[in-house]
Short mmCIF file of C-alpha atoms in Angstrom, two decimals:
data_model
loop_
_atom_site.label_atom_id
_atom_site.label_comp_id
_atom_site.label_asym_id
_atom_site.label_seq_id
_atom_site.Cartn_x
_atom_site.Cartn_y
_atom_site.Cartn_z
CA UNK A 1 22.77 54.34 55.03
CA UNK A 2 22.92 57.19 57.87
CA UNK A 3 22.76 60.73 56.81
CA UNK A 4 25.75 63.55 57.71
CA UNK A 5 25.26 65.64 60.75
CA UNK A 6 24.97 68.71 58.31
CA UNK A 7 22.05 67.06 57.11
CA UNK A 8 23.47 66.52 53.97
CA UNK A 9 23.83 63.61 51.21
CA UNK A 10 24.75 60.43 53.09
CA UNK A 11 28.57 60.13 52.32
CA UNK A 12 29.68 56.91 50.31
CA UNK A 13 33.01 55.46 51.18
CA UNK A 14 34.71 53.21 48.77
CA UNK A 15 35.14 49.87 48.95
CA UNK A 16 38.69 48.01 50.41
CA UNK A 17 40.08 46.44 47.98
CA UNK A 18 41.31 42.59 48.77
CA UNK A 19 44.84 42.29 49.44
CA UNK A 20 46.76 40.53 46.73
CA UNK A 21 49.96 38.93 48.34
CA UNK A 22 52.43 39.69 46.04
CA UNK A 23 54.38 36.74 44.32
CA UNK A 24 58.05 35.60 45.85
CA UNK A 25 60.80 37.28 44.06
CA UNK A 26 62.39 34.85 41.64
CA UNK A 27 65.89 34.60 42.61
CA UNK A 28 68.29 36.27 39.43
CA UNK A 29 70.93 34.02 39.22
CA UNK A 30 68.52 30.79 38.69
CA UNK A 31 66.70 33.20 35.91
CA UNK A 32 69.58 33.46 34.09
CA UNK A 33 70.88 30.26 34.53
CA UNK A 34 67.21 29.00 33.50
CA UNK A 35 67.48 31.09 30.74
CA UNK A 36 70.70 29.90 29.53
CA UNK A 37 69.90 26.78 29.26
CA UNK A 38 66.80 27.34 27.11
CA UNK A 39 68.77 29.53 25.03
CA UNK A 40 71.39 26.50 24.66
CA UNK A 41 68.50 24.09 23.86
CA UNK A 42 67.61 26.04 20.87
CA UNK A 43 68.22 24.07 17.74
CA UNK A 44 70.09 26.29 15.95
CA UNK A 45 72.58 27.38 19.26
CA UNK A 46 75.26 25.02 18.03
CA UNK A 47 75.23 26.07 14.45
CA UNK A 48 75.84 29.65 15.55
CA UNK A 49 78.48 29.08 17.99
CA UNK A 50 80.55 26.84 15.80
CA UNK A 51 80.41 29.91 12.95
CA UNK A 52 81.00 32.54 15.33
CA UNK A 53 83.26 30.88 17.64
CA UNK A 54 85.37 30.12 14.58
CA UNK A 55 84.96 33.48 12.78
CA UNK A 56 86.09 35.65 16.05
CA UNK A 57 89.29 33.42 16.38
CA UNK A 58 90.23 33.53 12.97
CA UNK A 59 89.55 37.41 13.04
CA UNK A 60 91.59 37.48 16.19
CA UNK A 61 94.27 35.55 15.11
CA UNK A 62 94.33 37.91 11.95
CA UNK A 63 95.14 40.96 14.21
CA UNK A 64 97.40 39.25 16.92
CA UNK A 65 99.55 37.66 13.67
CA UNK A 66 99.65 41.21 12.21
CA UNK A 67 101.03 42.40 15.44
CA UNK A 68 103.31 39.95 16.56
CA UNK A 69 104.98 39.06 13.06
CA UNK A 70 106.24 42.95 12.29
CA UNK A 71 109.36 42.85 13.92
CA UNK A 72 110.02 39.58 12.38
CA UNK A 73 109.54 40.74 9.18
CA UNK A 74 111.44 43.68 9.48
CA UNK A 75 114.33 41.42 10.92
CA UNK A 76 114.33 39.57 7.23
CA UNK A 77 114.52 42.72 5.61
CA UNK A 78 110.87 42.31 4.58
CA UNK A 79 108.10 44.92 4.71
CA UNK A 80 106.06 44.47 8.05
CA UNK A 81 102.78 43.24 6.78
CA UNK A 82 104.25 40.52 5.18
CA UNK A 83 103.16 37.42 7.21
CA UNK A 84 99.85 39.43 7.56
CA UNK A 85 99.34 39.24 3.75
CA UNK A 86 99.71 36.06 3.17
CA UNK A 87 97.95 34.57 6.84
CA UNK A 88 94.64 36.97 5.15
CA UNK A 89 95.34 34.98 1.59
CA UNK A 90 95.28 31.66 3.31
CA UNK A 91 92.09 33.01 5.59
CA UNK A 92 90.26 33.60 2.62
CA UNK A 93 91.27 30.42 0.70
CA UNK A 94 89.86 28.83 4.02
CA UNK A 95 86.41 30.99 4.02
CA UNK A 96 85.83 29.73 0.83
CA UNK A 97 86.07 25.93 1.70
CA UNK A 98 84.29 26.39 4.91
CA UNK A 99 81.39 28.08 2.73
CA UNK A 100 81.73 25.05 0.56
CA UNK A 101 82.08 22.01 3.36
CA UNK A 102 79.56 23.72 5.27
CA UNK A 103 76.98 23.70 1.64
CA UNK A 104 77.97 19.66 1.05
CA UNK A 105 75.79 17.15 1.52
CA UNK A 106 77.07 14.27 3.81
CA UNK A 107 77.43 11.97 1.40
CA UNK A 108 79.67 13.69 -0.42
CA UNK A 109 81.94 14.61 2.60
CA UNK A 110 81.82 10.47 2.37
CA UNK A 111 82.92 10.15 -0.94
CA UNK A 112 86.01 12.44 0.11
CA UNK A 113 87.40 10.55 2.24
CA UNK A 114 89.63 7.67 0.07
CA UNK A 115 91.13 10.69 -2.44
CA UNK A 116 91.85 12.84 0.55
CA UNK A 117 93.75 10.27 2.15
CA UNK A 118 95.21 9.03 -0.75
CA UNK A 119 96.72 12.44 -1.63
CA UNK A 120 97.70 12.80 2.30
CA UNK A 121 99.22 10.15 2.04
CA UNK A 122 100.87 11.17 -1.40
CA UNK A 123 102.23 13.88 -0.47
CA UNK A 124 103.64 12.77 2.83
CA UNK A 125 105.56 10.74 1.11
CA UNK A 126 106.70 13.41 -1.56
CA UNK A 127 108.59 15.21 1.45
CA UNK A 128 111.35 12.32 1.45
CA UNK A 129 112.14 12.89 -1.79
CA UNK A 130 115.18 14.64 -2.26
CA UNK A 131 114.94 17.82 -3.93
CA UNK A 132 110.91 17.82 -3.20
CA UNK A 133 111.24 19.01 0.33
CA UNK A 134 112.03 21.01 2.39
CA UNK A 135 113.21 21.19 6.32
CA UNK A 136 112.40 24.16 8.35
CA UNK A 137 113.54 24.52 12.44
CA UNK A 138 115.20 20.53 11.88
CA UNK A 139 112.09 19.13 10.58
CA UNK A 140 111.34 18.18 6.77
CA UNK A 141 107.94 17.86 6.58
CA UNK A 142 107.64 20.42 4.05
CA UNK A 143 107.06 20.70 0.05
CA UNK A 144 108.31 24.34 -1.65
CA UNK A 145 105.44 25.48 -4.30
CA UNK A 146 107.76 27.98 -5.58
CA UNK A 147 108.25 31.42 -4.44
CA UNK A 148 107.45 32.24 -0.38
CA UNK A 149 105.10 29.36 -0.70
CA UNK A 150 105.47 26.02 0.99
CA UNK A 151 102.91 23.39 2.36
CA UNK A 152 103.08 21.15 5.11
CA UNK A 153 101.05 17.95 4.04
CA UNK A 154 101.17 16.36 7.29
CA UNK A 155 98.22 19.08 8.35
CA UNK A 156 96.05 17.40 5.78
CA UNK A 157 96.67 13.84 6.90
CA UNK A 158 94.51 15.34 10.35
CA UNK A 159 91.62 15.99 8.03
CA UNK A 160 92.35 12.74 6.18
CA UNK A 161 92.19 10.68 9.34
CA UNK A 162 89.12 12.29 10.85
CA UNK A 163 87.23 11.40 7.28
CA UNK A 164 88.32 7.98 6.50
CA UNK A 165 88.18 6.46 10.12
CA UNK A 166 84.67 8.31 10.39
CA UNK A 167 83.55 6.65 6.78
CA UNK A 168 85.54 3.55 8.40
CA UNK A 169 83.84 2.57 11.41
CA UNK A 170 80.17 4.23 10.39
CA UNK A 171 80.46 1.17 7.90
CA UNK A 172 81.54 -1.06 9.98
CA UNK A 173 78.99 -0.01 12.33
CA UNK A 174 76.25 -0.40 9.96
CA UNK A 175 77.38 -4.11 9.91
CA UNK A 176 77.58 -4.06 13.43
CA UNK A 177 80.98 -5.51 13.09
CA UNK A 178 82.36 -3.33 15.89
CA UNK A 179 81.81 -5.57 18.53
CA UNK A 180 84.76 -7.72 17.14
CA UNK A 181 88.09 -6.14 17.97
CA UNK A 182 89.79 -6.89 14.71
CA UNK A 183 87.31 -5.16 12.93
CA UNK A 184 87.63 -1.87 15.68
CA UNK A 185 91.46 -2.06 15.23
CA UNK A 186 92.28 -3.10 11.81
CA UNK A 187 92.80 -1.28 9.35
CA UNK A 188 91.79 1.95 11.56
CA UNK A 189 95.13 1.70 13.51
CA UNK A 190 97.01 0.37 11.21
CA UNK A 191 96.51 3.45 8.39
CA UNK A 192 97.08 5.60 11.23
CA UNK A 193 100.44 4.11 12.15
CA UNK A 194 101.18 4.37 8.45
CA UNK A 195 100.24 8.69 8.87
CA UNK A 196 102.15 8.55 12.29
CA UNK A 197 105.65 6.95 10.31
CA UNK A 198 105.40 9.09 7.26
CA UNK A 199 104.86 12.36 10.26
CA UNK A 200 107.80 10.85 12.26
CA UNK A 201 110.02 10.62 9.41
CA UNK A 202 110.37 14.03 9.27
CA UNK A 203 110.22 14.69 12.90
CA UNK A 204 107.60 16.38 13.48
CA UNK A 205 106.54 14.47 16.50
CA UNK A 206 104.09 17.60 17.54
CA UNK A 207 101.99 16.63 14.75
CA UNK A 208 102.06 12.98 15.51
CA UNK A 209 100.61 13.50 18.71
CA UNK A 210 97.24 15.05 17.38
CA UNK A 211 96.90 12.73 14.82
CA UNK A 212 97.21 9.70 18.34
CA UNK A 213 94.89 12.13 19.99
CA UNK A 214 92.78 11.82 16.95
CA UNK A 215 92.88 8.21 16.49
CA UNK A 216 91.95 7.55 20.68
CA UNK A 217 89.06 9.83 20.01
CA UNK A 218 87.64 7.50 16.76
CA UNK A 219 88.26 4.88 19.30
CA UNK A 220 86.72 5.84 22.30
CA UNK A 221 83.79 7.01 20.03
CA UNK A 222 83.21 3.64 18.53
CA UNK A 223 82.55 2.08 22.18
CA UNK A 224 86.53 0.48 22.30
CA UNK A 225 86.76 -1.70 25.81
CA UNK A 226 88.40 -0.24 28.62
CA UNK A 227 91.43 -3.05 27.85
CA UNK A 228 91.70 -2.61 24.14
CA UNK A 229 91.52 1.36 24.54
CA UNK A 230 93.91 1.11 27.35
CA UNK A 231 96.84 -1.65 25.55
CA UNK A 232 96.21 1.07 22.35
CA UNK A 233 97.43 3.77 25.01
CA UNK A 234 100.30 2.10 26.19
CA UNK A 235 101.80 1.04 23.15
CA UNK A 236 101.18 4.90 21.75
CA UNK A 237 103.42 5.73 25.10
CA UNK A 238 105.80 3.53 25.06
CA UNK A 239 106.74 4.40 21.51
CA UNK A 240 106.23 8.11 22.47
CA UNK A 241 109.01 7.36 25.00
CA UNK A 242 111.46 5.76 22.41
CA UNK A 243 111.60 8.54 20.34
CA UNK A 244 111.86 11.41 23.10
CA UNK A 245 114.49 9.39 24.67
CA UNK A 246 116.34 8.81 21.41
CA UNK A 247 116.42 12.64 20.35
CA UNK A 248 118.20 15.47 22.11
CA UNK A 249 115.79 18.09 21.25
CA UNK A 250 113.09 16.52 22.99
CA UNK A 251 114.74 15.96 25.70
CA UNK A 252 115.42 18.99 26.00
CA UNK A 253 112.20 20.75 25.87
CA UNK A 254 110.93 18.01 28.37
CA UNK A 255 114.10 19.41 30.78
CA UNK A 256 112.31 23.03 30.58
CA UNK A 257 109.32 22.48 31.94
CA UNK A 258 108.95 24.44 35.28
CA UNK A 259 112.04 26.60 33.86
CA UNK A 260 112.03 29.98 35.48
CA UNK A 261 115.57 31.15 34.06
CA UNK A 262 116.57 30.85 30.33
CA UNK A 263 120.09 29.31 31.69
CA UNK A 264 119.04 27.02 34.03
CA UNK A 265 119.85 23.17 33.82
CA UNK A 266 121.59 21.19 31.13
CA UNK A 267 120.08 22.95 28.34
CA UNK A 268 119.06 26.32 27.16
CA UNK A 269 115.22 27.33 28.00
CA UNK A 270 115.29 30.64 26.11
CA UNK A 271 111.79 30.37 24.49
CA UNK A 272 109.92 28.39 27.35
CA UNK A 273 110.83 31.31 29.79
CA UNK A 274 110.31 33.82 27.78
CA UNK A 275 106.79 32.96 26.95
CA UNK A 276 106.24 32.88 30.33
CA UNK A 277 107.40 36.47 30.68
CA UNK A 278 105.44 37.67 28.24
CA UNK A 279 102.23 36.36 29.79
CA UNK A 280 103.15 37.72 33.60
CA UNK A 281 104.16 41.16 31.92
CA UNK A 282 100.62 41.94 30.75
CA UNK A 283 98.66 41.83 33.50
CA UNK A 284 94.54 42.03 33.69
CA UNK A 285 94.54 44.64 30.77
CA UNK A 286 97.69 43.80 28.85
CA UNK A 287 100.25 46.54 27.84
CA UNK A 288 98.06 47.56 24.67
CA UNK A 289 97.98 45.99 21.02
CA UNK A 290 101.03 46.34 19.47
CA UNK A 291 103.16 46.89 22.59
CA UNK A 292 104.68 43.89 23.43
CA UNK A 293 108.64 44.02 24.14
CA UNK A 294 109.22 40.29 23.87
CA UNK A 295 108.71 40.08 19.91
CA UNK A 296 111.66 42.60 19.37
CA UNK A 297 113.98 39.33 18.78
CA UNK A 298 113.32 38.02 22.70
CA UNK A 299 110.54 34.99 22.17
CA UNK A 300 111.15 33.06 18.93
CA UNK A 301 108.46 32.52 16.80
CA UNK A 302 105.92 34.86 18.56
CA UNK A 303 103.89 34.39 14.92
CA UNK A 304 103.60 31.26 15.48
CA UNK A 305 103.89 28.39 17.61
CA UNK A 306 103.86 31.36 20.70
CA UNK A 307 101.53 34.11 19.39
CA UNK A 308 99.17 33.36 23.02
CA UNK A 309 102.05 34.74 24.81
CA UNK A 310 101.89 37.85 23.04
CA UNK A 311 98.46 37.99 23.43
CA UNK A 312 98.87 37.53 26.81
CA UNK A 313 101.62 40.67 27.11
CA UNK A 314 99.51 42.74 24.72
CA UNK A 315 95.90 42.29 25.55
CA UNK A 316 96.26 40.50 29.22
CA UNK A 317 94.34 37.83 31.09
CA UNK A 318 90.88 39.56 29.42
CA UNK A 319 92.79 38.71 26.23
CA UNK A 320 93.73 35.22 27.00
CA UNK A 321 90.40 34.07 28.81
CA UNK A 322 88.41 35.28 26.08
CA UNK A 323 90.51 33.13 23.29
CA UNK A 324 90.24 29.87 25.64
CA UNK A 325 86.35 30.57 26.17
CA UNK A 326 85.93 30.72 22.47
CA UNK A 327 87.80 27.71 22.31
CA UNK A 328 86.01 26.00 25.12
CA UNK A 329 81.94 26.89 23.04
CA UNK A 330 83.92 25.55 20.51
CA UNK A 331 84.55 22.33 21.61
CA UNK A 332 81.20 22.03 23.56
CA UNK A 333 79.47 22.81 20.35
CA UNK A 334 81.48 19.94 18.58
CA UNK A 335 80.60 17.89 21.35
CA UNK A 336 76.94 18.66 21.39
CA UNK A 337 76.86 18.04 17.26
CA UNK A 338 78.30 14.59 17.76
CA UNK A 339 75.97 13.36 20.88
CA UNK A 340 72.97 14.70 18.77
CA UNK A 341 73.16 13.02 15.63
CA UNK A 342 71.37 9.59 15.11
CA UNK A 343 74.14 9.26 11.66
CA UNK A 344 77.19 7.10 13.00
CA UNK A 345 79.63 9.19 10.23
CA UNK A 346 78.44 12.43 11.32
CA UNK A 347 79.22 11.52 15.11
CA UNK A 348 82.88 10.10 14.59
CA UNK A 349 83.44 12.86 12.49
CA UNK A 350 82.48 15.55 14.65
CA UNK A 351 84.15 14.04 17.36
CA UNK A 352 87.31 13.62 15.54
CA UNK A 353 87.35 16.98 14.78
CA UNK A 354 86.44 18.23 18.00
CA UNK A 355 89.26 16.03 19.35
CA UNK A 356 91.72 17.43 16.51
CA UNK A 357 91.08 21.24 17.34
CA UNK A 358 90.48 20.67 21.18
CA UNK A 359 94.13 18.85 21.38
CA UNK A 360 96.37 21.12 19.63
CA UNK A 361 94.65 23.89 21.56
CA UNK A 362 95.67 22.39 25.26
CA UNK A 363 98.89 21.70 23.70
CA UNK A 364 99.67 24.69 21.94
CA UNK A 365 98.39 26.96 25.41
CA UNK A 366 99.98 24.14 27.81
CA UNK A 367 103.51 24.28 26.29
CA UNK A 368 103.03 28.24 26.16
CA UNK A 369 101.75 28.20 30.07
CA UNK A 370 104.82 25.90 31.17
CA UNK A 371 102.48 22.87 31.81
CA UNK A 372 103.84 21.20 28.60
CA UNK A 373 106.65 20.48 26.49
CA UNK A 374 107.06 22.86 23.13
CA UNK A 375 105.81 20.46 20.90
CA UNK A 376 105.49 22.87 18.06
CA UNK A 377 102.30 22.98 17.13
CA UNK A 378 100.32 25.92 15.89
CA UNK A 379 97.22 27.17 18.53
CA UNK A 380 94.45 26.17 15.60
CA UNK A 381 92.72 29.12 13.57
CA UNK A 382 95.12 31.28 15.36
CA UNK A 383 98.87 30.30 14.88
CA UNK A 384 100.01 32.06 11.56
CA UNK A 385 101.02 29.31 8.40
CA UNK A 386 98.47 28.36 5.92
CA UNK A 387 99.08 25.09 5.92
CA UNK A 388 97.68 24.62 9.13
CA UNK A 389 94.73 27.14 8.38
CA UNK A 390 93.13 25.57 5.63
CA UNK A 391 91.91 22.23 6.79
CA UNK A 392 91.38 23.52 9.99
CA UNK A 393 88.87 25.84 8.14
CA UNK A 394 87.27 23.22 6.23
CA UNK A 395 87.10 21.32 9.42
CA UNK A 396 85.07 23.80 10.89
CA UNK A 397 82.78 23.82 7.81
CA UNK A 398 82.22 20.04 8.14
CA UNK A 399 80.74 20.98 11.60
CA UNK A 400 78.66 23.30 10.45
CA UNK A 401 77.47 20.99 7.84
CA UNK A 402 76.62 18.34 10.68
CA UNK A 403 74.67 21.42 12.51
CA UNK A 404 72.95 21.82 10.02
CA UNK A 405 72.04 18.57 9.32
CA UNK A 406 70.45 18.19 12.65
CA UNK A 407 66.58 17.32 12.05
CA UNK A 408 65.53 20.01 14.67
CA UNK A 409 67.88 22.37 13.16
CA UNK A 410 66.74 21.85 9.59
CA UNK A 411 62.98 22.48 10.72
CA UNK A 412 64.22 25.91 12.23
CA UNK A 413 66.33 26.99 8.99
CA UNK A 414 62.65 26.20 6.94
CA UNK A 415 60.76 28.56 9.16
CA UNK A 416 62.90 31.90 8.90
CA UNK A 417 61.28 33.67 6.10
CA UNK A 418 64.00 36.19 4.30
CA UNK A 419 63.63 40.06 4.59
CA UNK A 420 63.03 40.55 1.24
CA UNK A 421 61.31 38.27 -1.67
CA UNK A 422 57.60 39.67 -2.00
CA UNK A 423 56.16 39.68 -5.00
CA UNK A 424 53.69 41.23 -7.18
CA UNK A 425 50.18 39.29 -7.41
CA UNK A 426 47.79 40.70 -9.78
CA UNK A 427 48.79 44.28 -9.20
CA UNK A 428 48.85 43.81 -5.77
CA UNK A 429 51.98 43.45 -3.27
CA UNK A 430 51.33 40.60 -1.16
CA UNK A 431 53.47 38.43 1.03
CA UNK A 432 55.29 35.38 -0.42
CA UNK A 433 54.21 32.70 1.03
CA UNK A 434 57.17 30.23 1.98
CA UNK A 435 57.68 26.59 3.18
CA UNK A 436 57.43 26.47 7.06
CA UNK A 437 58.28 23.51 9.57
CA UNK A 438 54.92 22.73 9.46
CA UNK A 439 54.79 22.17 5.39
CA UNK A 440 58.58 20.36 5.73
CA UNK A 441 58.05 18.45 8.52
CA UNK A 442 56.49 15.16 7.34
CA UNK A 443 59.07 15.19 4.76
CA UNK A 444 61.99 15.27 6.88
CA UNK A 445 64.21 12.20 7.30
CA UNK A 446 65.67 11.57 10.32
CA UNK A 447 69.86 12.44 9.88
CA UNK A 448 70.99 8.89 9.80
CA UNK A 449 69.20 8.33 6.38
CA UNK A 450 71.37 9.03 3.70
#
């Protein structure tokens, strides 16, 4: 190494260092679209967006009912938390049997099925009874339990349904008897035709179209043919079209779709338009909670069958697209429980419920939105009546029960080890040791051994 030409130390220069290309940046929106999708896969994704899907519409619906039923109650000459009261009764009722469907083992929810739908079926028929019940808005599909109280049965013949047929064709299926079209058909459609004339009685024909959508859903689930699912359909529609051509009602609600003006046409379109103004009044933002102007007396039952229209005038399209993207993980989460399960029950049943919430949802926000006919039916977990609330709730519970249930699921509930629970071991603290996946694992059965 040469010296300086001070004559000094030779002068050591450092070493270049290699050049590290530097790696291509990852582009963001397939990381978090990558990411999403792991966090989907997760075992326990579904189990958590059924419960807190549910949970945050139910909580909604607890604060858009409060809101849009105080002028109504005021009208009656009754204090203005009074539909609030009792919708927060019913939604704790319904806590406590989603706590206790989602805690059942599925062979119980099994054994359910023939006394549900024998009292369904019970008490559908105790509503033609004179005396016994009771008609509300033209329709008597209601039994008084004395006091403000009354109960629509015809909501538990959904939950009825979705059980039996489940039960019904998992049997059958274990048989493999499905591949004959008797066995597919009868006595599935025929019990449900039974539900649908007991429903139609009363004429509630809102009601009678979830429980079709309910049955088509069983059906379509259980592998019908294209031919026996479609001659199902058209019978369904051409009996749909008897009785809306034979009532005046309905044909008037199908004369309002597209109404822009409550006077317009043959027949009065009050409600229909009015919804509709309540929905382009709010805006992105909405006018604020508790300051819509169609519930003073303008839109009729703004508790109930049209409490999305206040939402939209009161908390805007953020309002409303948040309620139909909780819906929507809702349903996908349904849908994902049924397509996971190796247990025939536990896939019809979370299918039929999926169908059964999914349905009356697009109906309930299509009739509100113009796209539909008012069919009366209550926007599920929402709507205010307890009728409606409780098996809806327990509903829910059965899914999470079926989440739950899932093998991959199960091994990730054994691994969380709780906060708390150490205990003392001669004198000193040390760590309770609890069962893990790895412990559990050769002793789980796969979910369609029962």
């Amino acid at each position: 190494m040469s010296s300086s030409r001070t004559g000094g130390p030779p002068v050591q220069r450092a070493a270049r260092r290699p050049v590290v290309p530097r790696p291509p940046r990852e582009n963001a929106l397939r990381t978090l679209v990558t990411r999403a999708r792991r966090a989907w896969d997760r075992p326990l994704t579904a189990y958590y967006v059924i419960l807190g899907g549910s949970l945050l519409i139910t909580v909604l619906g607890l604060v858009m009912v409060y809101s849009a039923s105080q002028i109504t109650a005021l009208q009656m000459s009754l204090p203005g938390s009074y539909f609030f009261r009792k919708q927060l009764l019913a939604a704790a009722i319904g806590a406590v049997l989603l706590l206790v469907a989602s805690r059942m083992p599925v062979k119980l929810h099994r054994a359910l099925a023939y006394p549900i739908l024998a009292g369904a079926v019970f008490l559908m028929a105790l509503v033609q009874v004179p005396g016994i019940g009771v008609a509300v808005n033209g329709n008597q599909n209601w039994i008084s339990l004395g006091g403000s109280f009354q109960l629509q049965p015809s909501e538990f013949g959904k939950l009825a349904l979705v059980l039996w047929g489940a039960d019904l064709l998992a049997r059958k299926q274990d048989k493999r008897l499905l591949a004959q079209w008797k066995h597919m058909l009868v006595p599935l459609v025929p019990a449900a035709f039974m539900l649908l004339g007991l429903i139609m009685l009363g004429g509630d024909m809102g009601t009678a179209i979830i429980l079709t959508a309910i049955l088509f859903g069983l059906l379509w689930l259980a592998g019908a043919p294209t031919r026996l699912f479609a001659g199902v359909l058209a019978v369904a529609a051409l009996l749909g079209a008897v009785l809306i051509r034979t009532s005046e009602n309905r044909m008037a609600r199908l004369a309002c779709l597209g109404a822009t003006e409550p006077q317009t046409g043959p027949v009065d379109c009050w409600q229909a338009v009015h919804g509709i103004y309540a929905l382009a009044s709010g805006g992105i933002f909405g006018s604020g909670l508790g300051a819509s102007l169609e519930k003073w007396g303008e839109l009729p039952e703004a508790h109930t069958d049209f409490i999305f229209a206040v939402t939209g005038e009161e908390l805007g399209l953020a309002g409303t697209l948040s309620v139909l993207a909780l819906f929507a993980a809702l349903g996908y989460a349904g849908i994902r429980v049924a397509g996971r399960t190796e247990d025939p029950f536990v896939r019809y049943a979370a299918g039929g419920v999926t169908t059964w919430i999914t349905a009356q949802a697009v109906i309930n926000i299509g009739a509100v939105l113009g796209l539909l006919p008012i069919a009366g039916v209550p926007l599920p977990l929402f709507s205010y009546g307890g009728s409606a609330l409780l098996p809806t709730m327990f509903a829910i519970g059965l899914l999470i029960a079926f989440a739950r249930e899932d093998p991959a699921a199960r091994m990730a509930l054994a691994m969380r080890q709780p906060r708390f629970g150490r205990k003392r071991i001669r004198g000193s603290q040390r760590p309770r040791r609890w069962n893990t996946m790895r412990r559990r694992a050769p002793g789980a059965r796969s979910s369609g051994e029962r």
